[in-house]
Amino acid sequence: MPEATFIVQLDDFHGFLVKERYPSSLTLNEKILNLIFYEHQKDKKEDLSYSNVEGMKIAAYHSLQYPRWMVCSILSAEEDFNLLRAELAGSGRLILALLQLIRTHSLWKRY
């Protein structure tokens, strides 16, 4: 199970917006978010990517169906990205679909 999960939106005016994070004490900086986003922009496809940024093992899911959104998970030192690949992609898909449903039906005003 990932140590942390966060949802990021790329906004034209504000840059990267971390919409949700668990645990709430998680702190991220612009450099980390830029490096994660850059990995997805290289391929321009729906994918789960892996980055090792500032000592953190980060898996990030991006979908063409939900442009400008990413679901990212920070893995513990013991976790193997390749063994968790299917689960991380599935949870990323689910989180983005639920977020879209919430936004579509105006259930959550801040999105």
JSON list of C-alpha atoms in Angstrom, two decimals, residues 4-108:
[
{"chain": "A", "resi": 4, "resn": "ALA", "atom": "CA", "xyz": [0.91, 8.63, 0.33]},
{"chain": "A", "resi": 5, "resn": "THR", "atom": "CA", "xyz": [-1.48, 9.48, -2.51]},
{"chain": "A", "resi": 6, "resn": "PHE", "atom": "CA", "xyz": [-2.21, 12.86, -4.05]},
{"chain": "A", "resi": 7, "resn": "ILE", "atom": "CA", "xyz": [-4.26, 14.27, -6.92]},
{"chain": "A", "resi": 8, "resn": "VAL", "atom": "CA", "xyz": [-2.76, 17.04, -9.05]},
{"chain": "A", "resi": 9, "resn": "GLN", "atom": "CA", "xyz": [-4.43, 19.34, -11.57]},
{"chain": "A", "resi": 10, "resn": "LEU", "atom": "CA", "xyz": [-2.49, 21.46, -14.04]},
{"chain": "A", "resi": 11, "resn": "ASP", "atom": "CA", "xyz": [-4.15, 24.86, -14.27]},
{"chain": "A", "resi": 12, "resn": "ASP", "atom": "CA", "xyz": [-3.25, 27.48, -16.91]},
{"chain": "A", "resi": 13, "resn": "PHE", "atom": "CA", "xyz": [-3.29, 30.32, -14.39]},
{"chain": "A", "resi": 14, "resn": "HIS", "atom": "CA", "xyz": [-2.05, 28.74, -11.17]},
{"chain": "A", "resi": 15, "resn": "GLY", "atom": "CA", "xyz": [0.25, 25.95, -12.37]},
{"chain": "A", "resi": 16, "resn": "PHE", "atom": "CA", "xyz": [0.07, 22.73, -10.40]},
{"chain": "A", "resi": 17, "resn": "LEU", "atom": "CA", "xyz": [-2.73, 22.47, -7.86]},
{"chain": "A", "resi": 18, "resn": "VAL", "atom": "CA", "xyz": [-2.62, 19.62, -5.38]},
{"chain": "A", "resi": 19, "resn": "LYS", "atom": "CA", "xyz": [-6.35, 19.00, -4.97]},
{"chain": "A", "resi": 20, "resn": "GLU", "atom": "CA", "xyz": [-6.22, 16.21, -2.41]},
{"chain": "A", "resi": 21, "resn": "ARG", "atom": "CA", "xyz": [-3.50, 14.44, -0.48]},
{"chain": "A", "resi": 22, "resn": "TYR", "atom": "CA", "xyz": [-3.29, 11.66, 2.03]},
{"chain": "A", "resi": 23, "resn": "PRO", "atom": "CA", "xyz": [-1.84, 12.00, 4.55]},
{"chain": "A", "resi": 24, "resn": "SER", "atom": "CA", "xyz": [-2.68, 15.68, 4.80]},
{"chain": "A", "resi": 25, "resn": "SER", "atom": "CA", "xyz": [0.76, 16.38, 6.26]},
{"chain": "A", "resi": 26, "resn": "LEU", "atom": "CA", "xyz": [2.39, 15.47, 2.91]},
{"chain": "A", "resi": 27, "resn": "THR", "atom": "CA", "xyz": [4.32, 18.38, 1.41]},
{"chain": "A", "resi": 28, "resn": "LEU", "atom": "CA", "xyz": [5.30, 18.66, -2.23]},
{"chain": "A", "resi": 29, "resn": "ASN", "atom": "CA", "xyz": [7.25, 21.29, -4.09]},
{"chain": "A", "resi": 30, "resn": "GLU", "atom": "CA", "xyz": [7.05, 22.62, -7.64]},
{"chain": "A", "resi": 31, "resn": "LYS", "atom": "CA", "xyz": [10.20, 20.75, -8.70]},
{"chain": "A", "resi": 32, "resn": "ILE", "atom": "CA", "xyz": [8.70, 17.38, -7.76]},
{"chain": "A", "resi": 33, "resn": "LEU", "atom": "CA", "xyz": [5.43, 18.15, -9.56]},
{"chain": "A", "resi": 34, "resn": "ASN", "atom": "CA", "xyz": [7.25, 19.36, -12.68]},
{"chain": "A", "resi": 35, "resn": "LEU", "atom": "CA", "xyz": [9.38, 16.22, -12.88]},
{"chain": "A", "resi": 36, "resn": "ILE", "atom": "CA", "xyz": [6.35, 13.96, -12.47]},
{"chain": "A", "resi": 37, "resn": "PHE", "atom": "CA", "xyz": [4.35, 15.84, -15.10]},
{"chain": "A", "resi": 38, "resn": "TYR", "atom": "CA", "xyz": [7.29, 15.87, -17.52]},
{"chain": "A", "resi": 39, "resn": "GLU", "atom": "CA", "xyz": [7.37, 12.06, -17.52]},
{"chain": "A", "resi": 40, "resn": "HIS", "atom": "CA", "xyz": [3.80, 11.97, -18.83]},
{"chain": "A", "resi": 41, "resn": "GLN", "atom": "CA", "xyz": [4.32, 14.66, -21.44]},
{"chain": "A", "resi": 42, "resn": "LYS", "atom": "CA", "xyz": [7.12, 12.69, -23.07]},
{"chain": "A", "resi": 43, "resn": "ASP", "atom": "CA", "xyz": [4.80, 9.89, -24.17]},
{"chain": "A", "resi": 44, "resn": "LYS", "atom": "CA", "xyz": [1.46, 11.69, -24.65]},
{"chain": "A", "resi": 45, "resn": "LYS", "atom": "CA", "xyz": [-0.50, 8.56, -23.80]},
{"chain": "A", "resi": 46, "resn": "GLU", "atom": "CA", "xyz": [-2.48, 7.05, -20.98]},
{"chain": "A", "resi": 47, "resn": "ASP", "atom": "CA", "xyz": [0.02, 5.49, -18.73]},
{"chain": "A", "resi": 48, "resn": "LEU", "atom": "CA", "xyz": [1.42, 4.84, -15.33]},
{"chain": "A", "resi": 49, "resn": "SER", "atom": "CA", "xyz": [4.90, 6.24, -14.93]},
{"chain": "A", "resi": 50, "resn": "TYR", "atom": "CA", "xyz": [7.56, 5.79, -12.30]},
{"chain": "A", "resi": 51, "resn": "SER", "atom": "CA", "xyz": [9.97, 8.45, -11.07]},
{"chain": "A", "resi": 52, "resn": "ASN", "atom": "CA", "xyz": [12.53, 8.53, -8.32]},
{"chain": "A", "resi": 53, "resn": "VAL", "atom": "CA", "xyz": [12.51, 12.18, -7.25]},
{"chain": "A", "resi": 54, "resn": "GLU", "atom": "CA", "xyz": [14.43, 13.48, -4.25]},
{"chain": "A", "resi": 55, "resn": "GLY", "atom": "CA", "xyz": [14.55, 10.00, -2.75]},
{"chain": "A", "resi": 56, "resn": "MET", "atom": "CA", "xyz": [10.82, 9.36, -3.23]},
{"chain": "A", "resi": 57, "resn": "LYS", "atom": "CA", "xyz": [9.55, 6.51, -5.39]},
{"chain": "A", "resi": 58, "resn": "ILE", "atom": "CA", "xyz": [6.56, 8.06, -7.17]},
{"chain": "A", "resi": 59, "resn": "ALA", "atom": "CA", "xyz": [4.05, 6.28, -9.40]},
{"chain": "A", "resi": 60, "resn": "ALA", "atom": "CA", "xyz": [1.83, 8.65, -11.38]},
{"chain": "A", "resi": 61, "resn": "TYR", "atom": "CA", "xyz": [-1.24, 7.77, -13.42]},
{"chain": "A", "resi": 62, "resn": "HIS", "atom": "CA", "xyz": [-2.43, 10.04, -16.22]},
{"chain": "A", "resi": 63, "resn": "SER", "atom": "CA", "xyz": [-5.32, 9.45, -18.62]},
{"chain": "A", "resi": 64, "resn": "LEU", "atom": "CA", "xyz": [-6.13, 11.11, -21.93]},
{"chain": "A", "resi": 65, "resn": "GLN", "atom": "CA", "xyz": [-9.77, 10.94, -20.86]},
{"chain": "A", "resi": 66, "resn": "TYR", "atom": "CA", "xyz": [-8.98, 13.29, -17.95]},
{"chain": "A", "resi": 67, "resn": "PRO", "atom": "CA", "xyz": [-6.41, 15.72, -19.34]},
{"chain": "A", "resi": 68, "resn": "ARG", "atom": "CA", "xyz": [-4.44, 17.88, -16.91]},
{"chain": "A", "resi": 69, "resn": "TRP", "atom": "CA", "xyz": [-5.08, 15.53, -13.97]},
{"chain": "A", "resi": 70, "resn": "MET", "atom": "CA", "xyz": [-2.73, 13.03, -12.33]},
{"chain": "A", "resi": 71, "resn": "VAL", "atom": "CA", "xyz": [-3.10, 10.60, -9.47]},
{"chain": "A", "resi": 72, "resn": "CYS", "atom": "CA", "xyz": [0.24, 10.03, -7.79]},
{"chain": "A", "resi": 73, "resn": "SER", "atom": "CA", "xyz": [1.34, 7.56, -5.14]},
{"chain": "A", "resi": 74, "resn": "ILE", "atom": "CA", "xyz": [4.52, 7.57, -3.10]},
{"chain": "A", "resi": 75, "resn": "LEU", "atom": "CA", "xyz": [5.78, 4.03, -2.60]},
{"chain": "A", "resi": 76, "resn": "SER", "atom": "CA", "xyz": [7.73, 2.82, 0.39]},
{"chain": "A", "resi": 77, "resn": "ALA", "atom": "CA", "xyz": [11.33, 1.68, -0.03]},
{"chain": "A", "resi": 78, "resn": "GLU", "atom": "CA", "xyz": [10.21, -1.97, 0.13]},
{"chain": "A", "resi": 79, "resn": "GLU", "atom": "CA", "xyz": [7.48, -1.71, -2.52]},
{"chain": "A", "resi": 80, "resn": "ASP", "atom": "CA", "xyz": [8.24, -2.83, -6.07]},
{"chain": "A", "resi": 81, "resn": "PHE", "atom": "CA", "xyz": [6.65, -0.65, -8.75]},
{"chain": "A", "resi": 82, "resn": "ASN", "atom": "CA", "xyz": [6.52, -3.50, -11.28]},
{"chain": "A", "resi": 83, "resn": "LEU", "atom": "CA", "xyz": [4.63, -5.78, -8.89]},
{"chain": "A", "resi": 84, "resn": "LEU", "atom": "CA", "xyz": [2.09, -3.04, -8.09]},
{"chain": "A", "resi": 85, "resn": "ARG", "atom": "CA", "xyz": [1.71, -1.70, -11.62]},
{"chain": "A", "resi": 86, "resn": "ALA", "atom": "CA", "xyz": [-1.78, -3.10, -12.32]},
{"chain": "A", "resi": 87, "resn": "GLU", "atom": "CA", "xyz": [-3.14, -2.06, -8.91]},
{"chain": "A", "resi": 88, "resn": "LEU", "atom": "CA", "xyz": [-1.73, 1.46, -9.16]},
{"chain": "A", "resi": 89, "resn": "ALA", "atom": "CA", "xyz": [-3.13, 1.96, -12.67]},
{"chain": "A", "resi": 90, "resn": "GLY", "atom": "CA", "xyz": [-6.52, 0.62, -11.57]},
{"chain": "A", "resi": 91, "resn": "SER", "atom": "CA", "xyz": [-6.74, 2.85, -8.52]},
{"chain": "A", "resi": 92, "resn": "GLY", "atom": "CA", "xyz": [-5.63, 5.84, -10.61]},
{"chain": "A", "resi": 93, "resn": "ARG", "atom": "CA", "xyz": [-8.38, 5.15, -13.16]},
{"chain": "A", "resi": 94, "resn": "LEU", "atom": "CA", "xyz": [-10.96, 4.76, -10.40]},
{"chain": "A", "resi": 95, "resn": "ILE", "atom": "CA", "xyz": [-9.98, 7.96, -8.59]},
{"chain": "A", "resi": 96, "resn": "LEU", "atom": "CA", "xyz": [-10.08, 10.02, -11.81]},
{"chain": "A", "resi": 97, "resn": "ALA", "atom": "CA", "xyz": [-13.45, 8.55, -12.81]},
{"chain": "A", "resi": 98, "resn": "LEU", "atom": "CA", "xyz": [-14.92, 9.30, -9.38]},
{"chain": "A", "resi": 99, "resn": "LEU", "atom": "CA", "xyz": [-13.50, 12.81, -9.48]},
{"chain": "A", "resi": 100, "resn": "GLN", "atom": "CA", "xyz": [-15.10, 13.37, -12.90]},
{"chain": "A", "resi": 101, "resn": "LEU", "atom": "CA", "xyz": [-18.43, 12.08, -11.61]},
{"chain": "A", "resi": 102, "resn": "ILE", "atom": "CA", "xyz": [-18.26, 14.44, -8.64]},
{"chain": "A", "resi": 103, "resn": "ARG", "atom": "CA", "xyz": [-17.35, 17.39, -10.85]},
{"chain": "A", "resi": 104, "resn": "THR", "atom": "CA", "xyz": [-20.03, 16.57, -13.43]},
{"chain": "A", "resi": 105, "resn": "HIS", "atom": "CA", "xyz": [-22.80, 16.42, -10.89]},
{"chain": "A", "resi": 106, "resn": "SER", "atom": "CA", "xyz": [-21.58, 19.42, -8.88]},
{"chain": "A", "resi": 107, "resn": "LEU", "atom": "CA", "xyz": [-21.41, 17.36, -5.74]},
{"chain": "A", "resi": 108, "resn": "TRP", "atom": "CA", "xyz": [-18.20, 18.99, -4.64]}
]
